[in-house]
Every structure is written in C-alpha cells, then in structure tokens.
Short mmCIF file of C-alpha atoms in Angstrom, two decimals:
data_model
loop_
_atom_site.label_atom_id
_atom_site.label_comp_id
_atom_site.label_asym_id
_atom_site.label_seq_id
_atom_site.Cartn_x
_atom_site.Cartn_y
_atom_site.Cartn_z
CA MET A 1024 130.73 65.11 88.56
CA LYS A 1025 131.06 66.18 92.17
CA SER A 1026 130.69 69.60 93.74
CA SER A 1027 132.02 70.78 97.08
CA HIS A 1028 129.36 73.51 97.29
CA CYS A 1029 126.58 72.78 99.79
CA PHE A 1030 123.21 74.41 99.09
CA ASP A 1031 120.93 75.45 101.91
CA VAL A 1032 118.03 73.71 100.14
CA VAL A 1033 117.65 71.43 97.13
CA ILE A 1034 114.12 71.07 95.77
CA VAL A 1035 113.35 68.00 93.69
CA GLY A 1036 110.58 68.79 91.21
CA ALA A 1037 109.69 71.97 89.29
CA GLY A 1038 105.93 71.57 89.38
CA ALA A 1039 103.58 73.98 91.14
CA SER A 1040 104.60 73.12 94.71
CA GLY A 1041 108.33 73.01 94.00
CA LEU A 1042 108.33 76.34 92.18
CA SER A 1043 106.18 77.95 94.87
CA CYS A 1044 108.52 76.72 97.59
CA ALA A 1045 111.59 77.90 95.68
CA ALA A 1046 110.16 81.34 94.88
CA HIS A 1047 109.34 82.06 98.51
CA LEU A 1048 112.71 80.80 99.77
CA LEU A 1049 114.56 82.95 97.23
CA LYS A 1050 112.78 86.03 98.55
CA GLN A 1051 114.65 85.33 101.80
CA ASN A 1052 117.96 84.89 99.93
CA VAL A 1053 118.14 81.15 100.60
CA ASP A 1054 120.86 79.45 98.55
CA LEU A 1055 118.98 76.76 96.63
CA MET A 1056 118.74 74.62 93.53
CA VAL A 1057 115.72 73.04 91.82
CA LEU A 1058 116.19 69.68 90.09
CA GLU A 1059 113.61 68.68 87.48
CA ALA A 1060 113.58 65.33 85.68
CA ARG A 1061 111.61 66.57 82.68
CA PRO A 1062 112.90 68.91 79.95
CA ARG A 1063 110.28 71.48 81.06
CA ILE A 1064 108.85 73.00 84.22
CA GLY A 1065 105.23 72.61 85.30
CA GLY A 1066 104.82 68.95 86.21
CA ARG A 1067 101.16 68.10 85.71
CA VAL A 1068 100.49 71.61 84.43
CA PHE A 1069 101.11 71.06 80.73
CA THR A 1070 99.94 73.81 78.36
CA GLN A 1071 100.55 73.49 74.62
CA GLY A 1072 99.92 75.77 71.68
CA SER A 1073 97.05 75.08 69.30
CA PRO A 1074 95.89 75.94 65.76
CA HIS A 1075 93.97 78.80 67.40
CA PRO A 1076 96.76 80.94 68.94
CA SER A 1077 94.50 82.57 71.52
CA ILE A 1078 93.20 79.22 72.81
CA PRO A 1079 95.75 77.00 74.57
CA ILE A 1080 95.52 73.23 74.77
CA GLU A 1081 95.63 72.01 78.36
CA LEU A 1082 96.87 68.43 78.68
CA GLY A 1083 96.89 68.67 82.46
CA ALA A 1084 95.25 71.13 84.86
CA GLU A 1085 92.67 73.47 83.30
CA PHE A 1086 90.46 75.06 85.96
CA ILE A 1087 91.22 77.33 88.88
CA HIS A 1088 88.98 75.75 91.50
CA ALA A 1089 87.69 78.61 93.64
CA ALA A 1090 89.32 82.02 93.89
CA SER A 1091 92.55 81.07 95.63
CA PRO A 1092 94.21 84.34 96.75
CA LEU A 1093 97.67 82.96 95.95
CA VAL A 1094 96.72 82.08 92.36
CA LEU A 1095 94.90 85.38 91.81
CA ASP A 1096 97.94 87.26 93.10
CA LEU A 1097 100.19 85.44 90.64
CA LEU A 1098 97.85 86.27 87.76
CA LYS A 1099 97.79 89.90 88.83
CA LYS A 1100 101.60 90.02 88.83
CA THR A 1101 101.83 88.60 85.32
CA GLY A 1102 98.93 90.67 83.99
CA HIS A 1103 97.06 87.63 82.69
CA ASP A 1104 93.28 87.56 82.53
CA PHE A 1105 90.91 84.81 83.59
CA TYR A 1106 87.21 84.21 83.11
CA ASP A 1107 84.37 82.35 84.77
CA ALA A 1108 83.80 78.81 83.55
CA GLN A 1109 80.17 77.93 82.93
CA PHE A 1110 78.68 74.71 84.25
CA GLU A 1111 75.17 74.28 82.84
CA GLN A 1112 74.59 70.55 82.47
CA LEU A 1113 72.82 68.47 79.83
CA PHE A 1114 72.20 64.82 80.73
CA LEU A 1115 71.76 61.86 78.39
CA LYS A 1116 68.66 59.96 79.50
CA ASN A 1117 66.76 57.42 77.44
CA GLY A 1118 68.60 58.50 74.31
CA LYS A 1119 67.81 62.21 74.75
CA LEU A 1120 69.66 65.16 76.21
CA ILE A 1121 67.70 66.86 78.95
CA GLU A 1122 68.28 69.74 81.33
CA GLN A 1123 67.60 69.09 85.00
CA LYS A 1124 66.71 72.49 86.42
CA ASP A 1125 66.82 71.25 90.01
CA PHE A 1126 70.07 69.33 89.49
CA TRP A 1127 72.37 71.44 91.67
CA ASP A 1128 69.88 71.85 94.51
CA ARG A 1129 69.25 68.10 94.70
CA PHE A 1130 72.90 67.19 94.28
CA GLU A 1131 74.08 69.65 96.96
CA LYS A 1132 71.76 67.92 99.43
CA VAL A 1133 73.38 64.57 98.61
CA LEU A 1134 76.89 66.03 98.88
CA ALA A 1135 76.03 67.30 102.36
CA LEU A 1136 75.19 63.79 103.66
CA PRO A 1137 78.73 62.39 104.16
CA ASP A 1138 79.94 63.08 107.70
CA SER A 1139 83.44 64.45 108.35
CA GLU A 1140 82.97 63.94 112.11
CA ARG A 1141 82.23 60.20 112.04
CA LYS A 1142 83.91 58.28 114.83
CA THR A 1143 84.76 55.38 112.53
CA ASP A 1144 85.55 56.18 108.93
CA ARG A 1145 84.33 54.11 105.98
CA SER A 1146 84.59 54.13 102.20
CA MET A 1147 82.13 56.05 100.05
CA ALA A 1148 81.01 52.69 98.69
CA ASP A 1149 79.95 51.70 102.22
CA PHE A 1150 78.38 55.13 102.66
CA LEU A 1151 76.15 54.46 99.64
CA LYS A 1152 75.22 51.02 100.95
CA ALA A 1153 74.07 52.64 104.20
CA HIS A 1154 72.06 55.38 102.45
CA LYS A 1155 69.62 53.34 100.43
CA ALA A 1156 67.12 56.23 100.34
CA ILE A 1157 69.28 58.28 97.96
CA PRO A 1158 67.43 58.22 94.59
CA LYS A 1159 69.11 56.20 91.84
CA ASP A 1160 69.78 59.20 89.60
CA MET A 1161 71.50 61.07 92.45
CA ARG A 1162 73.37 57.90 93.49
CA ASP A 1163 74.69 57.49 89.96
CA LEU A 1164 75.67 61.16 89.82
CA LEU A 1165 77.53 60.86 93.11
CA ILE A 1166 79.48 57.85 91.84
CA GLY A 1167 80.24 59.76 88.64
CA TYR A 1168 81.36 62.77 90.65
CA ILE A 1169 83.65 60.73 92.91
CA GLU A 1170 85.19 58.86 90.00
CA GLY A 1171 85.25 61.84 87.65
CA PHE A 1172 86.03 64.96 89.66
CA GLN A 1173 87.91 63.23 92.50
CA ALA A 1174 89.49 60.66 90.12
CA ALA A 1175 88.88 58.18 92.92
CA ASP A 1176 87.79 54.60 93.47
CA ILE A 1177 84.61 54.65 95.60
CA ASN A 1178 85.88 51.54 97.40
CA LEU A 1179 89.01 53.39 98.56
CA ILE A 1180 88.11 57.04 99.12
CA GLY A 1181 87.22 57.79 102.74
CA GLU A 1182 83.91 59.36 103.74
CA LYS A 1183 85.49 61.72 106.28
CA ALA A 1184 88.01 63.17 103.85
CA PHE A 1185 85.41 63.45 101.10
CA ALA A 1186 83.00 65.28 103.42
CA GLU A 1187 85.72 67.65 104.64
CA SER A 1188 86.71 68.47 101.07
CA GLU A 1189 83.13 69.27 100.08
CA LYS A 1190 82.66 71.45 103.15
CA ASP A 1191 85.81 73.41 102.34
CA LYS A 1192 84.65 73.84 98.77
CA ARG A 1193 81.41 75.42 99.92
CA ASP A 1194 83.32 77.72 102.27
CA LEU A 1195 85.90 78.81 99.65
CA ASN A 1196 84.03 80.99 97.17
CA GLY A 1197 81.23 78.50 96.57
CA ASN A 1198 81.41 76.49 93.35
CA ASN A 1199 83.06 79.19 91.23
CA ASP A 1200 85.72 77.92 88.86
CA PHE A 1201 87.80 79.88 86.37
CA ARG A 1202 89.96 79.43 83.28
CA ILE A 1203 93.10 81.38 82.44
CA VAL A 1204 93.10 83.10 79.06
CA GLY A 1205 96.68 82.20 78.18
CA GLY A 1206 96.66 78.77 79.80
CA TYR A 1207 97.57 77.42 83.23
CA CYS A 1208 101.29 77.71 82.53
CA ASP A 1209 100.85 81.46 83.00
CA VAL A 1210 100.22 80.91 86.71
CA LEU A 1211 103.60 79.25 87.08
CA GLN A 1212 105.31 81.87 84.93
CA GLY A 1213 104.28 84.33 87.64
CA LEU A 1214 106.75 82.56 89.92
CA MET A 1215 109.56 82.49 87.37
CA GLN A 1216 111.61 85.57 88.14
CA ASN A 1217 115.08 85.63 86.57
CA SER A 1218 116.65 84.67 89.87
CA LEU A 1219 114.58 81.46 89.97
CA LYS A 1220 115.14 80.57 86.31
CA LYS A 1221 118.88 80.46 86.98
CA LYS A 1222 118.34 78.01 89.85
CA ILE A 1223 116.50 75.32 87.85
CA ALA A 1224 118.33 72.37 86.31
CA LEU A 1225 116.14 70.54 83.77
CA GLU A 1226 116.65 66.90 82.77
CA HIS A 1227 118.13 66.20 86.20
CA PRO A 1228 116.26 63.14 87.48
CA VAL A 1229 117.21 62.38 91.08
CA THR A 1230 117.93 58.68 91.50
CA GLN A 1231 119.58 58.50 94.91
CA ILE A 1232 119.83 60.46 98.16
CA ASN A 1233 122.62 59.58 100.58
CA TRP A 1234 122.28 61.06 104.02
CA ASN A 1235 123.66 61.14 107.53
CA LYS A 1236 123.63 63.64 110.36
CA LYS A 1237 126.47 65.65 108.81
CA GLN A 1238 125.51 65.94 105.14
CA ILE A 1239 123.02 65.07 102.40
CA GLU A 1240 124.15 64.05 98.93
CA ILE A 1241 121.69 64.11 96.04
CA ILE A 1242 122.67 62.09 92.97
CA CYS A 1243 121.18 62.82 89.54
CA THR A 1244 121.59 60.43 86.64
CA LEU A 1245 121.64 62.62 83.53
CA PRO A 1246 120.34 61.53 80.08
CA SER A 1247 123.97 61.03 79.01
CA GLY A 1248 124.40 58.48 81.79
CA ARG A 1249 126.74 60.76 83.73
CA ARG A 1250 126.01 61.17 87.45
CA ARG A 1251 125.94 64.56 89.12
CA HIS A 1252 126.46 64.86 92.89
CA ILE A 1253 124.89 67.79 94.72
CA HIS A 1254 125.05 68.57 98.44
CA ALA A 1255 122.45 70.29 100.61
CA LYS A 1256 121.43 70.97 104.19
CA GLN A 1257 117.72 70.46 103.49
CA VAL A 1258 115.89 68.52 100.75
CA VAL A 1259 112.33 69.07 99.56
CA LEU A 1260 110.65 66.34 97.52
CA ALA A 1261 108.05 68.17 95.43
CA VAL A 1262 107.08 65.17 93.32
CA PRO A 1263 103.79 63.28 92.78
CA LEU A 1264 102.61 60.65 95.25
CA ALA A 1265 103.37 57.75 92.91
CA VAL A 1266 107.00 58.89 92.62
CA LEU A 1267 107.30 59.02 96.41
CA GLN A 1268 105.87 55.50 96.50
CA GLY A 1269 108.41 54.31 93.93
CA GLN A 1270 105.81 53.01 91.50
CA HIS A 1271 108.06 53.28 88.42
CA LYS A 1272 111.70 52.24 88.21
CA LYS A 1273 112.64 55.23 86.04
CA SER A 1274 111.50 57.79 88.63
CA GLN A 1275 112.33 55.82 91.77
CA ILE A 1276 114.47 57.63 94.36
CA GLU A 1277 116.67 55.39 96.50
CA PHE A 1278 117.53 56.51 100.02
CA LYS A 1279 120.77 55.35 101.64
CA PRO A 1280 120.17 54.52 104.41
CA GLU A 1281 116.48 53.80 103.92
CA ILE A 1282 113.83 55.97 105.57
CA PRO A 1283 111.37 53.36 106.87
CA GLU A 1284 108.91 56.01 108.08
CA LEU A 1285 108.35 57.39 104.56
CA LEU A 1286 105.93 54.88 103.04
CA PRO A 1287 103.75 54.56 106.19
CA ALA A 1288 103.35 58.36 106.08
CA LEU A 1289 101.77 57.96 102.64
CA SER A 1290 99.58 54.95 103.40
CA HIS A 1291 96.36 56.97 103.74
CA LEU A 1292 96.78 58.48 100.27
CA HIS A 1293 95.83 57.07 96.87
CA VAL A 1294 96.77 58.00 93.32
CA GLY A 1295 93.77 59.08 91.24
CA HIS A 1296 93.64 58.39 87.51
CA VAL A 1297 92.30 60.55 84.68
CA GLN A 1298 92.18 60.28 80.91
CA ARG A 1299 91.59 63.59 79.18
CA LEU A 1300 91.26 64.04 75.42
CA VAL A 1301 91.14 67.46 73.78
CA PHE A 1302 89.22 67.23 70.50
CA ILE A 1303 89.48 70.04 67.97
CA PHE A 1304 86.65 69.75 65.46
CA LYS A 1305 86.04 71.46 62.12
CA THR A 1306 82.72 72.92 63.27
CA ARG A 1307 80.80 73.52 66.51
CA PHE A 1308 78.16 70.95 65.54
CA TRP A 1309 76.98 70.57 69.15
CA GLU A 1310 75.56 74.07 69.41
CA ASN A 1311 72.13 72.95 68.19
CA LEU A 1312 71.82 70.24 70.84
CA SER A 1313 69.88 72.54 73.11
CA GLU A 1314 67.77 75.64 72.78
CA LYS A 1315 69.87 76.99 75.60
CA ASN A 1316 73.12 78.19 74.06
CA PRO A 1317 75.98 77.89 74.44
CA VAL A 1318 76.32 74.23 75.42
CA CYS A 1319 78.60 73.80 78.46
CA PHE A 1320 78.69 70.28 79.96
CA LEU A 1321 77.39 67.07 78.41
CA ARG A 1322 76.96 64.03 80.64
CA ALA A 1323 76.32 60.39 79.83
CA PRO A 1324 75.72 57.60 82.40
CA HIS A 1325 78.82 57.09 84.56
CA ASN A 1326 79.30 53.49 83.38
CA MET A 1327 80.11 54.67 79.84
CA TYR A 1328 83.68 55.49 78.85
CA PHE A 1329 84.29 59.25 78.77
CA SER A 1330 80.92 60.04 80.29
CA THR A 1331 81.78 63.73 80.83
CA TRP A 1332 82.37 66.26 78.06
CA TRP A 1333 82.63 70.03 78.10
CA THR A 1334 83.12 72.98 75.82
CA LEU A 1335 85.20 76.09 76.49
CA SER A 1336 82.03 78.10 77.11
CA PRO A 1337 81.63 81.07 77.25
CA LEU A 1338 84.24 80.93 74.46
CA ARG A 1339 82.67 79.57 71.29
CA ALA A 1340 85.50 77.45 69.97
CA PRO A 1341 85.46 74.11 68.10
CA TYR A 1342 86.91 72.31 71.13
CA LEU A 1343 85.40 69.50 73.17
CA ILE A 1344 87.17 67.95 76.14
CA ALA A 1345 86.43 64.30 76.90
CA TRP A 1346 87.03 63.30 80.52
CA GLN A 1347 87.22 60.01 82.34
CA GLY A 1348 88.33 59.59 85.93
CA GLY A 1349 88.68 56.77 88.44
CA PRO A 1350 89.09 53.03 87.81
CA MET A 1351 87.81 53.29 84.23
CA ALA A 1352 90.52 55.87 83.51
CA GLN A 1353 93.13 53.44 84.81
CA GLU A 1354 91.67 50.79 82.52
CA LEU A 1355 91.82 53.19 79.56
CA SER A 1356 95.46 53.97 80.32
CA ASN A 1357 96.36 50.46 79.14
CA MET A 1358 94.82 51.09 75.71
CA SER A 1359 96.45 52.78 72.73
CA ASP A 1360 95.85 56.45 71.96
CA ASN A 1361 93.64 55.51 69.02
CA ALA A 1362 91.62 53.06 71.11
CA ARG A 1363 90.89 55.79 73.65
CA ILE A 1364 89.80 58.14 70.87
CA GLU A 1365 87.47 55.44 69.52
CA LYS A 1366 85.90 54.87 72.97
CA ALA A 1367 85.39 58.60 73.41
CA LEU A 1368 83.75 59.09 70.02
CA GLN A 1369 81.43 56.14 70.63
CA THR A 1370 80.09 57.91 73.72
CA LEU A 1371 79.91 61.28 71.95
CA SER A 1372 77.92 59.61 69.18
CA LYS A 1373 75.30 58.55 71.71
CA ILE A 1374 75.27 61.95 73.44
CA THR A 1375 74.88 63.98 70.24
CA ASN A 1376 72.89 61.44 68.23
CA ARG A 1377 75.42 61.78 65.43
CA SER A 1378 76.92 58.83 63.59
CA LEU A 1379 80.44 57.68 64.37
CA ALA A 1380 81.34 58.25 60.72
CA PHE A 1381 80.15 61.87 60.92
CA LEU A 1382 82.17 62.52 64.08
CA LYS A 1383 85.35 61.02 62.64
CA LYS A 1384 85.06 63.29 59.59
CA GLU A 1385 84.54 66.28 61.88
CA VAL A 1386 87.70 65.64 63.90
CA SER A 1387 90.53 67.99 63.02
CA SER A 1388 92.98 66.82 65.71
CA VAL A 1389 93.09 65.11 69.12
CA HIS A 1390 95.54 65.89 71.91
CA GLN A 1391 96.24 63.75 74.97
CA HIS A 1392 98.87 62.83 77.54
CA ASN A 1393 98.66 59.48 79.33
CA TRP A 1394 99.55 60.61 82.85
CA SER A 1395 98.98 57.12 84.25
CA LYS A 1396 101.89 55.82 82.15
CA ASP A 1397 104.11 58.87 82.56
CA PRO A 1398 106.95 57.63 84.82
CA TYR A 1399 107.18 61.01 86.54
CA ALA A 1400 103.46 61.12 87.39
CA MET A 1401 101.93 57.61 87.24
CA GLY A 1402 98.50 59.17 87.72
CA ALA A 1403 96.64 62.46 87.79
CA TYR A 1404 96.22 63.66 91.38
CA THR A 1405 95.69 62.44 94.92
CA TYR A 1406 92.72 61.55 97.11
CA THR A 1407 92.54 60.45 100.74
CA GLY A 1408 91.45 56.97 101.76
CA ILE A 1409 89.80 55.58 104.87
CA GLU A 1410 91.15 57.05 108.09
CA ASN A 1411 93.55 54.88 110.07
CA GLN A 1412 92.79 55.54 113.73
CA ASP A 1413 96.27 54.34 114.71
CA TYR A 1414 98.04 56.91 112.51
CA LYS A 1415 97.59 60.67 112.33
CA PRO A 1416 98.77 62.07 108.96
CA LYS A 1417 101.23 64.96 108.98
CA THR A 1418 100.21 68.16 107.21
CA TYR A 1419 103.89 69.01 106.73
CA PRO A 1420 105.76 65.68 106.42
CA HIS A 1421 109.31 66.03 107.73
CA PHE A 1422 111.87 63.27 108.32
CA HIS A 1423 115.18 63.15 110.18
CA GLY A 1424 115.53 66.91 110.32
CA PHE A 1425 116.37 67.32 106.61
CA LEU A 1426 113.69 65.83 104.33
CA TRP A 1427 110.42 67.61 103.53
CA LEU A 1428 107.50 66.54 101.34
CA THR A 1429 105.27 68.99 99.50
CA GLY A 1430 102.61 68.87 96.80
CA GLU A 1431 98.90 68.66 96.15
CA ALA A 1432 98.83 65.30 97.95
CA PHE A 1433 99.45 67.03 101.28
CA ALA A 1434 97.25 70.09 100.78
CA LYS A 1435 94.37 70.68 103.14
CA ALA A 1436 90.99 69.15 102.25
CA ASP A 1437 89.68 70.96 99.15
CA GLY A 1438 93.20 71.93 98.09
CA GLN A 1439 94.18 68.29 97.60
CA GLY A 1440 94.36 67.40 93.93
CA THR A 1441 94.51 71.04 92.79
CA VAL A 1442 97.16 73.45 91.55
CA HIS A 1443 96.19 76.06 94.12
CA GLY A 1444 96.60 73.41 96.83
CA ALA A 1445 100.09 72.58 95.53
CA LEU A 1446 101.08 76.25 95.37
CA GLU A 1447 99.83 76.94 98.89
CA HIS A 1448 101.50 73.86 100.37
CA GLY A 1449 104.80 74.74 98.70
CA PHE A 1450 104.62 78.20 100.28
CA GLU A 1451 103.81 76.71 103.70
CA ILE A 1452 106.73 74.26 103.51
CA ALA A 1453 109.01 77.19 102.63
CA GLN A 1454 107.90 78.90 105.84
CA LYS A 1455 108.70 75.75 107.84
CA ILE A 1456 112.15 75.47 106.24
CA LEU A 1457 112.98 79.08 107.04
CA GLN A 1458 112.32 78.30 110.68
CA ALA A 1459 114.59 75.24 110.48
CA LEU A 1460 117.58 76.86 108.75
#
C-alpha cells in the first residue's frame, strides 16, 4: 500500500517523547503522522486497572521524579491530582527490621563523593575500589542504589555521568517524588488532543527506512503481513535505546542505505534492566512491622533478589511493589513469571519474618511485565557509561539532515531514565525540527 502524500514529519513511537514531540509540532500546524508498533500508546508507561478502581496498577513508570514543570503543566490541563510519595526506610539487618535515623544524611555524603569534573572517567566499580574508607553499610547501599534506582551495572556506569545526575537531582526540587492519583497514563492523556489522536497509527511497526537526498520512505509491516509505505521530509525515532541498537529482530529498523554513524552515537549508552512485581494481598499484614506507621520502604541486602519493596503510602492499600534492578534483574528476566514471584516472596518472607506458606495464602494477585523480553523495549531505561574522550555525545542526535533521535536516553543528566526527561527531550527535538523545516 503506497501513498503519494509526503508528511512534513513522521514520528516512530508513541511513548512519552514521541507524543510530546508530536503535540508541540501540531501546535505549529506541522503535517505529521505517528507510527506505533504496539496496540496502545505509552511505551514504557503502562497503567492497568485493578480490583480497587481508584488505585491503578503501574507495570512501568510510577513516580514523578522531582516537580518537572512540563509534567505538572500536563496534570493541570487534565485536572488530575498527584500526591507526595513517602520514603521512610526500614532495613533488614541480622534478621530484624531497623530504622536508620541518620540514613539520608550519611548517604547524601556518599552520593556527593563521585566527581563529575574528573579528567579521566571511570566506572563506579573503580570509584568504590578507590574509596576504601566508605563504610561497608554505605558501600552496600550505594551498590544497591546504582543497581536498583539507576538499573545499572556498576562495572559499566560512568562516575562522571552518575555524579552529574545526582547533582541535578539535588538542584531540581531536592528528593521530592510524586505519584499520580489516576496513574501515569494520565500524564500522556494530557497530550492527547483530538487532533493528535487522529494522527496516530497503532500496530504499525516500522521495519525499514529508505532514504536519499530527495525523499524518505518509511515502510511498516502490519500484523496482516501487508506493507505500508509512508513518505516524509523528516523522521523522528522516539523508540527505546535497545530498538535503536537493533537488539531484537522483531523491532529492528533497517536503513537503506545504512547510516554508519548511528551506532557509534549510542556507544556511550547502556540499557538498564528492571523487574517489577505488583502484589495485591488480602490484608495489609506489614503494618505491624514497625511502630512507625504507615510502612513505606522495606530494604533487604542488595545481594538478595527483589531487595527493595514499597507500599503506596500514604495510601493504605493492600499493595506491595517488589523491585529489582541491574544485572540481577537481567538474570531474573530469563526466569518464568512464577519463578520470579517465588524469588520475591522468599525475600519478603525474610523481611517480614512471615512464613512462605503464609505469604502465598495472602496473595490475591500478582501483576508484571517483563520489559527485558519485550521486543519493543528490551529493557527498562537508559544509563550512561564511561566517557569516551574521543567522542562527544550529541544532546540532539541528528543524521543526514532528516533523522532525529529522541527519548529518555538522550535527556540531560537527571532526566535520563525518566518520563519527564523523555517529555522534555521530545519537546526540545520539536523545537529543533521547526527550525529545520
């Protein structure tokens, strides 16, 4: 199926960055189309309904990290409320849950040690080798933080990028994080005006892009096997890093002719892995774990599977989220859904001092999405590796005058790996395209 119509812009991917880019271009009456491989919008924002109608199940992004003006503006437009997430921590030590009152003060001092101005970059693993004076408990917490929050491998993540991200986080509204009452999908719905809805083609996986100086042809292979040919002046790839790298045959995009500069432009970036399980229990049995109610975060040693758990506090709901990031998450991705549930409950048994049999009886349902095996994600989000002094990464990757890259992978420092980073980068790419058209 061929079309003679030539769009000003075709955006590949209807996740946060793609929708943000499209929404801002449409405001300037740009003739565009958005092609999405999935049967839904949102990408790695994946909100589902639950047995409790007022409490959504988030299989992807959950928190608004810092008060991003762009996200807050979208929530204001849609009239959706949000609330502060609480982060009081209980730590499993010697078989008991304890509260470390000086935890944040001590940990902030450790987070301030990595140097974003180093002449020669190194991995965070090498950083730890050089800082032998860091106490073991703080060292373990730092490893857990890098693997958990950053979803990174400490042998690959660069000290300079890590330090810059932490500095930005302190500058951008401190450590405040928020949840959205109706779920993260509401942020994206704020972009979905009727004019944009009409421009999105779902179940349109792009498999090939043919290009020359005169025209660009985008080929989609539809579920029926039929091929659709679309023409454009500019193309925006708003897809995850692993898709750009061609890690899965199903989501691979072939360029004819090849663009040899593309992969080197991604060489400093790495795909982070996360396994997230949403447990809905019959009761809130954890509320008596501490005299300090409600319970917020529960932490086990970082070498245990699913070492981080949290409630929906301040909401008192029978939900616990089990979280594993980094190399152990990638390992878990090769297990079955039931095997991951078993690993998670084994850790929760140790944290709560409840028998495995008790926990299994308490489980009402478990919800998960294996992003590491999803062909259109192949991971959770991006982190930056060790700096290559011979190559300066582009903030706004642009190739041969027609191809643009956008997404959380290219967001600045603390925005990398976040929805607000993806939204902001999509907006910024839209501004660049308007200058180019």
